[in-house]
Tab-separated table of C-alpha atoms in Angstrom:
chain	number	residue	atom	x	y	z
A	1	UNK	CA	37.342	5.460	-7.810
A	2	UNK	CA	35.815	6.931	-4.927
A	3	UNK	CA	33.061	8.171	-7.143
A	4	UNK	CA	32.794	4.936	-9.582
A	5	UNK	CA	32.573	2.949	-5.655
A	6	UNK	CA	29.487	5.493	-5.005
A	7	UNK	CA	28.142	5.806	-7.513
A	8	UNK	CA	27.899	1.526	-7.738
A	9	UNK	CA	26.382	1.356	-4.059
A	10	UNK	CA	24.074	4.373	-4.448
A	11	UNK	CA	22.498	2.372	-7.918
A	12	UNK	CA	22.088	-0.650	-6.171
A	13	UNK	CA	20.494	0.224	-2.997
A	14	UNK	CA	17.965	2.504	-5.393
A	15	UNK	CA	17.706	-0.652	-7.222
A	16	UNK	CA	17.108	-2.919	-4.141
A	17	UNK	CA	14.882	0.209	-2.642
A	18	UNK	CA	12.505	0.100	-5.852
A	19	UNK	CA	12.097	-3.605	-5.293
A	20	UNK	CA	11.111	-4.273	-2.053
A	21	UNK	CA	8.647	-0.755	-3.081
A	22	UNK	CA	7.261	-3.848	-5.387
A	23	UNK	CA	7.174	-6.870	-2.844
A	24	UNK	CA	5.047	-4.496	-0.495
A	25	UNK	CA	2.566	-3.729	-3.112
A	26	UNK	CA	1.893	-7.148	-4.011
A	27	UNK	CA	2.081	-7.963	-0.470
A	28	UNK	CA	0.111	-5.391	-0.341
A	29	UNK	CA	-2.548	-7.530	-3.212
A	30	UNK	CA	-3.297	-10.145	-1.417
A	31	UNK	CA	-4.513	-8.311	1.249
A	32	UNK	CA	-6.956	-6.327	-0.517
A	33	UNK	CA	-8.043	-9.540	-2.500
A	34	UNK	CA	-9.060	-10.991	1.708
A	35	UNK	CA	-10.230	-8.487	3.404
A	36	UNK	CA	-10.942	-6.186	1.150
A	37	UNK	CA	-12.164	-7.326	-2.477
A	38	UNK	CA	-16.140	-8.190	-1.085
A	39	UNK	CA	-17.568	-4.202	-0.124
A	40	UNK	CA	-14.973	-3.169	-2.498
A	41	UNK	CA	-14.823	-4.970	-5.560
A	42	UNK	CA	-11.882	-6.436	-7.159
A	43	UNK	CA	-7.949	-4.695	-6.808
A	44	UNK	CA	-8.242	-2.673	-9.698
A	45	UNK	CA	-12.321	-1.514	-8.631
A	46	UNK	CA	-10.915	-0.804	-5.078
A	47	UNK	CA	-8.081	1.070	-5.629
A	48	UNK	CA	-8.997	4.068	-8.254
A	49	UNK	CA	-11.673	4.517	-5.479
A	50	UNK	CA	-8.909	7.499	-4.292
A	51	UNK	CA	-5.976	9.538	-6.227
A	52	UNK	CA	-2.336	8.289	-5.108
A	53	UNK	CA	-2.823	11.858	-2.574
A	54	UNK	CA	-5.277	10.703	-0.891
A	55	UNK	CA	-4.544	7.310	-0.377
A	56	UNK	CA	-2.099	8.479	2.056
A	57	UNK	CA	-3.922	10.668	3.645
A	58	UNK	CA	-6.269	7.746	4.038
A	59	UNK	CA	-3.393	5.804	5.437
A	60	UNK	CA	-1.822	8.564	7.748
A	61	UNK	CA	-1.796	8.486	11.884
A	62	UNK	CA	-1.967	4.670	11.697
A	63	UNK	CA	-4.688	4.428	9.215
A	64	UNK	CA	-7.086	5.994	11.725
A	65	UNK	CA	-8.916	8.034	8.775
A	66	UNK	CA	-9.403	4.734	7.029
A	67	UNK	CA	-10.769	2.605	10.792
A	68	UNK	CA	-13.118	5.327	11.428
A	69	UNK	CA	-13.822	4.512	7.315
A	70	UNK	CA	-14.925	1.530	8.426
A	71	UNK	CA	-16.441	1.483	12.021
A	72	UNK	CA	-19.597	0.947	10.950
A	73	UNK	CA	-19.012	-2.096	8.734
A	74	UNK	CA	-18.457	-6.023	8.886
A	75	UNK	CA	-14.595	-4.612	8.667
A	76	UNK	CA	-14.558	-3.455	11.504
A	77	UNK	CA	-12.798	-6.160	13.451
A	78	UNK	CA	-10.190	-6.105	11.250
A	79	UNK	CA	-9.561	-2.384	11.175
A	80	UNK	CA	-9.439	-2.384	14.671
A	81	UNK	CA	-7.423	-5.230	14.999
A	82	UNK	CA	-2.808	-5.565	15.332
A	83	UNK	CA	-3.193	-7.198	12.232
A	84	UNK	CA	-4.206	-4.306	10.663
A	85	UNK	CA	-1.359	-2.822	12.198
A	86	UNK	CA	1.079	-5.102	10.444
A	87	UNK	CA	-0.546	-5.111	6.403
A	88	UNK	CA	-1.321	-0.813	6.629
A	89	UNK	CA	1.932	-1.113	4.814
A	90	UNK	CA	1.385	-3.821	2.658
A	91	UNK	CA	-1.936	-2.646	1.318
A	92	UNK	CA	-1.055	1.182	1.115
A	93	UNK	CA	1.685	0.469	-1.064
A	94	UNK	CA	-0.554	-2.004	-3.233
A	95	UNK	CA	-4.020	1.540	-3.278
A	96	UNK	CA	-0.800	3.613	-3.228
A	97	UNK	CA	0.372	1.745	-6.662
A	98	UNK	CA	-2.106	1.814	-8.804
A	99	UNK	CA	-4.562	4.897	-7.574
A	100	UNK	CA	-6.713	6.868	-10.010
A	101	UNK	CA	-4.458	9.020	-10.828
A	102	UNK	CA	-1.490	6.118	-11.167
A	103	UNK	CA	-1.845	5.068	-14.631
A	104	UNK	CA	-0.467	1.762	-13.306
A	105	UNK	CA	-4.096	-1.198	-13.365
A	106	UNK	CA	-3.183	-3.965	-10.894
A	107	UNK	CA	-4.019	-7.925	-13.008
A	108	UNK	CA	-6.594	-8.662	-10.188
C-alpha cells in the first residue's frame, strides 16, 4: 500500500513538473516575441542559433554572457534591467526547448 501511495505521489509531482516547464517555455516564447524578434527573427529562427548546452551556458551566472553579447546593441537597456532577470528563466526555457539539437519547432 505504501509503495502505491509513493508511486502515485511521484507520478503526480512528475506530471506537475513537466507542465510547469511547458508553461515556462510558453511565457518565454512571449518574451522572445516582444523583446528578441526584431533582431533575431521569429522564434524558430532565433532558438536554433544555439544548442541546448550553449543556451544553458549563455544563461549561467544570471545571464552574464548573454548580457555581454548585447552590450553594443539597442537591446542593452532590456538586458541590463531587472525585467531581464525576472524573464530570463522563461526565455531560457523557451530557447532551450527549441534549440538546434532539440528536435522541437516552435509555432511562432
